[in-house]
CSV table of C-alpha atoms in Angstrom, one decimal:
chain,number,residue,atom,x,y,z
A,1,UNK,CA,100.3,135.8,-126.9
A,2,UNK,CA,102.8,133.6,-125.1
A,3,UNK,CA,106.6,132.7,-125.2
A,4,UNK,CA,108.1,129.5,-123.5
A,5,UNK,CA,111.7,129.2,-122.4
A,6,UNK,CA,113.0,125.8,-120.9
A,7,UNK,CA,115.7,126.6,-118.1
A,8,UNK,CA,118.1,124.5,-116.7
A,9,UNK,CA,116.4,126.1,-112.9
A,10,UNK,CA,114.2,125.0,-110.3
A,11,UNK,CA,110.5,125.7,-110.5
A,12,UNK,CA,110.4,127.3,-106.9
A,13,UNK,CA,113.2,129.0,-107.4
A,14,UNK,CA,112.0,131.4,-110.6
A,15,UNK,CA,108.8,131.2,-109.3
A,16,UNK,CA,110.3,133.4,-106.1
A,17,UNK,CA,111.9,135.5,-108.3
A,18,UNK,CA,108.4,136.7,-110.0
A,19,UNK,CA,106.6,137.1,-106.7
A,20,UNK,CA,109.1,139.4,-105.8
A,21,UNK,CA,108.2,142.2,-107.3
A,22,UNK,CA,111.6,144.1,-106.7
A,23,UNK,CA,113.1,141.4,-109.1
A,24,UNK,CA,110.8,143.1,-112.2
A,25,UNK,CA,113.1,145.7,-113.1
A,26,UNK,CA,116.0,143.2,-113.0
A,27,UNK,CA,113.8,140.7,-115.4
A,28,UNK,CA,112.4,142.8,-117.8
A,29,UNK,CA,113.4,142.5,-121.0
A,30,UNK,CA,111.1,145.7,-122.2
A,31,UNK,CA,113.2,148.2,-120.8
A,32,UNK,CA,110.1,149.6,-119.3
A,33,UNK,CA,109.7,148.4,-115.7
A,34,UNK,CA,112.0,150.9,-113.9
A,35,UNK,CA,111.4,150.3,-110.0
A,36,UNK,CA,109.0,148.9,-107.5
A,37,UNK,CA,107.3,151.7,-106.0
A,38,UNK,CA,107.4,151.7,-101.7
A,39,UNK,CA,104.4,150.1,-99.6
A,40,UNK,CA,103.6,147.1,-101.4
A,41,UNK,CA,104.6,143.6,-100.6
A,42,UNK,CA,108.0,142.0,-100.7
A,43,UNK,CA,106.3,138.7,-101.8
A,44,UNK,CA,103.4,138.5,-103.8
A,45,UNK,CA,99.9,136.6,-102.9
A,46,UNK,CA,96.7,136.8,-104.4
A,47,UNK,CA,94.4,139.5,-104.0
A,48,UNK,CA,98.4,141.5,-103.4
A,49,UNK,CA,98.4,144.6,-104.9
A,50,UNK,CA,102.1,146.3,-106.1
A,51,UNK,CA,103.1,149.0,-107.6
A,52,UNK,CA,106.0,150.0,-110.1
A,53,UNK,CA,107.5,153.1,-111.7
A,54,UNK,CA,107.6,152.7,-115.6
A,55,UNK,CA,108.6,154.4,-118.7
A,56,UNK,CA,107.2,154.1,-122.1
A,57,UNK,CA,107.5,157.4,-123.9
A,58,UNK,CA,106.9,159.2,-120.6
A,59,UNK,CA,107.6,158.4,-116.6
A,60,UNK,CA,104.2,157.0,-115.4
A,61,UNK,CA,103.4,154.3,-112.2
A,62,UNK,CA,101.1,151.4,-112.7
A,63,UNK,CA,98.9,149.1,-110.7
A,64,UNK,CA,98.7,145.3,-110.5
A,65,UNK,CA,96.5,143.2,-108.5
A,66,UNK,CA,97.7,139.7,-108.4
A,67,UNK,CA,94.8,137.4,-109.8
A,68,UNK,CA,96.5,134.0,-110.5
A,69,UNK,CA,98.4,132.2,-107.9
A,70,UNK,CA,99.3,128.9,-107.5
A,71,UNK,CA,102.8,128.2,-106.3
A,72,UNK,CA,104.8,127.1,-107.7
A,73,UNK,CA,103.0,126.7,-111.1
A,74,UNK,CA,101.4,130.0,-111.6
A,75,UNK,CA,101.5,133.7,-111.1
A,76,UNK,CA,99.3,136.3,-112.7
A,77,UNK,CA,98.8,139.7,-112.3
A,78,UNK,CA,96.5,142.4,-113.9
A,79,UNK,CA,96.7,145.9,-115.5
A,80,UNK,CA,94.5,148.7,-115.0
A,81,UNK,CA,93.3,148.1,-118.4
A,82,UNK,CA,92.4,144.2,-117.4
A,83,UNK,CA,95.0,142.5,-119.8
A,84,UNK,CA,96.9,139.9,-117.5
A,85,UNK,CA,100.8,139.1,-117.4
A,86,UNK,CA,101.0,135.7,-116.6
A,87,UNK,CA,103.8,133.1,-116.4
A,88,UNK,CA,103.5,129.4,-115.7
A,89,UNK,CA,106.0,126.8,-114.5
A,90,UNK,CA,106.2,123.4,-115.4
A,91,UNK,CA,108.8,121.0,-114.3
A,92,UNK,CA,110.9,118.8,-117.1
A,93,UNK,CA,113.9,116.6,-117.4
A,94,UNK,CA,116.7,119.1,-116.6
A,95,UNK,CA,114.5,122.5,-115.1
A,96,UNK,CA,112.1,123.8,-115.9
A,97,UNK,CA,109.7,124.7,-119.1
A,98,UNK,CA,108.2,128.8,-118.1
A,99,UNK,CA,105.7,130.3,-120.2
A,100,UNK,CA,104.8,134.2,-119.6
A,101,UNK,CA,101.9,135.0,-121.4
A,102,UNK,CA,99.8,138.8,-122.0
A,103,UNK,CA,96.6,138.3,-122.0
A,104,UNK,CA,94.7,140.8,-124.0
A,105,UNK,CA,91.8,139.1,-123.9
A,106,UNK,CA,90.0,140.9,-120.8
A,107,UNK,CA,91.4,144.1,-121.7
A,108,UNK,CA,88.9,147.5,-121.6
A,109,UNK,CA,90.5,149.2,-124.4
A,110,UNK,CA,91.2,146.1,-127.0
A,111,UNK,CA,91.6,148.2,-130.1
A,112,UNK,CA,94.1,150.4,-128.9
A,113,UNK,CA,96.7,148.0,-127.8
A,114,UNK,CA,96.3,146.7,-131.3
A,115,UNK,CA,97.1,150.6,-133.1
A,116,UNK,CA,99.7,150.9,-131.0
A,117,UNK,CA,101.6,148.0,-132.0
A,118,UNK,CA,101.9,146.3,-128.5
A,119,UNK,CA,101.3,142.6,-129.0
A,120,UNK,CA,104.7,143.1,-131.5
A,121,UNK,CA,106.7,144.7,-129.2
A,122,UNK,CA,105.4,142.8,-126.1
A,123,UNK,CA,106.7,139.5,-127.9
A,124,UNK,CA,110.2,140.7,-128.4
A,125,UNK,CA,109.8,141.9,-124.7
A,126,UNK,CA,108.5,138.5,-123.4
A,127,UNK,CA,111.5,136.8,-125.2
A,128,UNK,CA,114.1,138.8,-123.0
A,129,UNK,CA,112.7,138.6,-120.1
A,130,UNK,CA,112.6,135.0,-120.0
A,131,UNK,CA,116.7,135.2,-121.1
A,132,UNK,CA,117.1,137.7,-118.2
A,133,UNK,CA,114.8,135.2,-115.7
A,134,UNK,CA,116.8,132.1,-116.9
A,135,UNK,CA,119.9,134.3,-116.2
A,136,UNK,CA,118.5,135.6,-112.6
A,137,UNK,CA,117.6,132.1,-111.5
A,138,UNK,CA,120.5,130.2,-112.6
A,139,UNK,CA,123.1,132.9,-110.9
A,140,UNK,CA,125.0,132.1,-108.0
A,141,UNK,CA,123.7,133.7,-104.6
């Protein structure tokens, strides 16, 4: 499943706001990324490996391994249960065009992400978090 914003933002600049990960809670349009947990990197890479402090239903942590990078076009990273948040960059007249994508297709536990409803409510997610990126990126510093 994917959702594409264009943004009137330059593709290095939103690119640097997803590889650092104590941007995610500022993005996220789920209301479930609550903060970076201490020790990872302040920049991602691949092979990088962060952690975060989330809530759905119940306080939990979670941890991504970065598998996709290729700045400034592409950044993925992947779940313990091998689905893959992804977003790519392309440049166009004006900005830029980003795509995040979740990428179920890898994941260990397919039928279960399906009963609990989360490719619906990851859409709606997706969608606000590409508002709150466009917002983020376009800000003045």
């Amino acid at each position: 499943m994917s959702v594409t914003k264009s943004m009137q933002a330059d593709r290095q600049r939103l690119f640097d706001v997803l590889a650092d990960p104590a941007q995610h809670p500022l993005i996220d349009g789920s209301g479930s990324v609550k903060a970076v947990r201490p020790g990872g990197p302040s920049r991602l890479s691949l092979g990088a490996t962060f952690s975060m402090d989330m809530r759905l239903g119940t306080d939990y942590r979670i941890l991504n391994t970065v598998v996709e990078f290729d700045e400034p076009a592409l950044i993925g990273w992947r779940h313990f249960n091998g689905h893959v948040w992804r977003y790519r960059f392309t440049e166009v007249p004006g900005g830029t065009e980003v795509t995040e994508e979740w990428d179920a297709r890898s994941a260990q536990n397919r039928l279960a992400l399906q009963l609990l409803r989360f490719p619906q409510r990851n859409l709606a997610g997706m969608t606000a978090t590409l508002d709150r990126l466009a917002e983020l990126a376009t800000a003045p510093r």
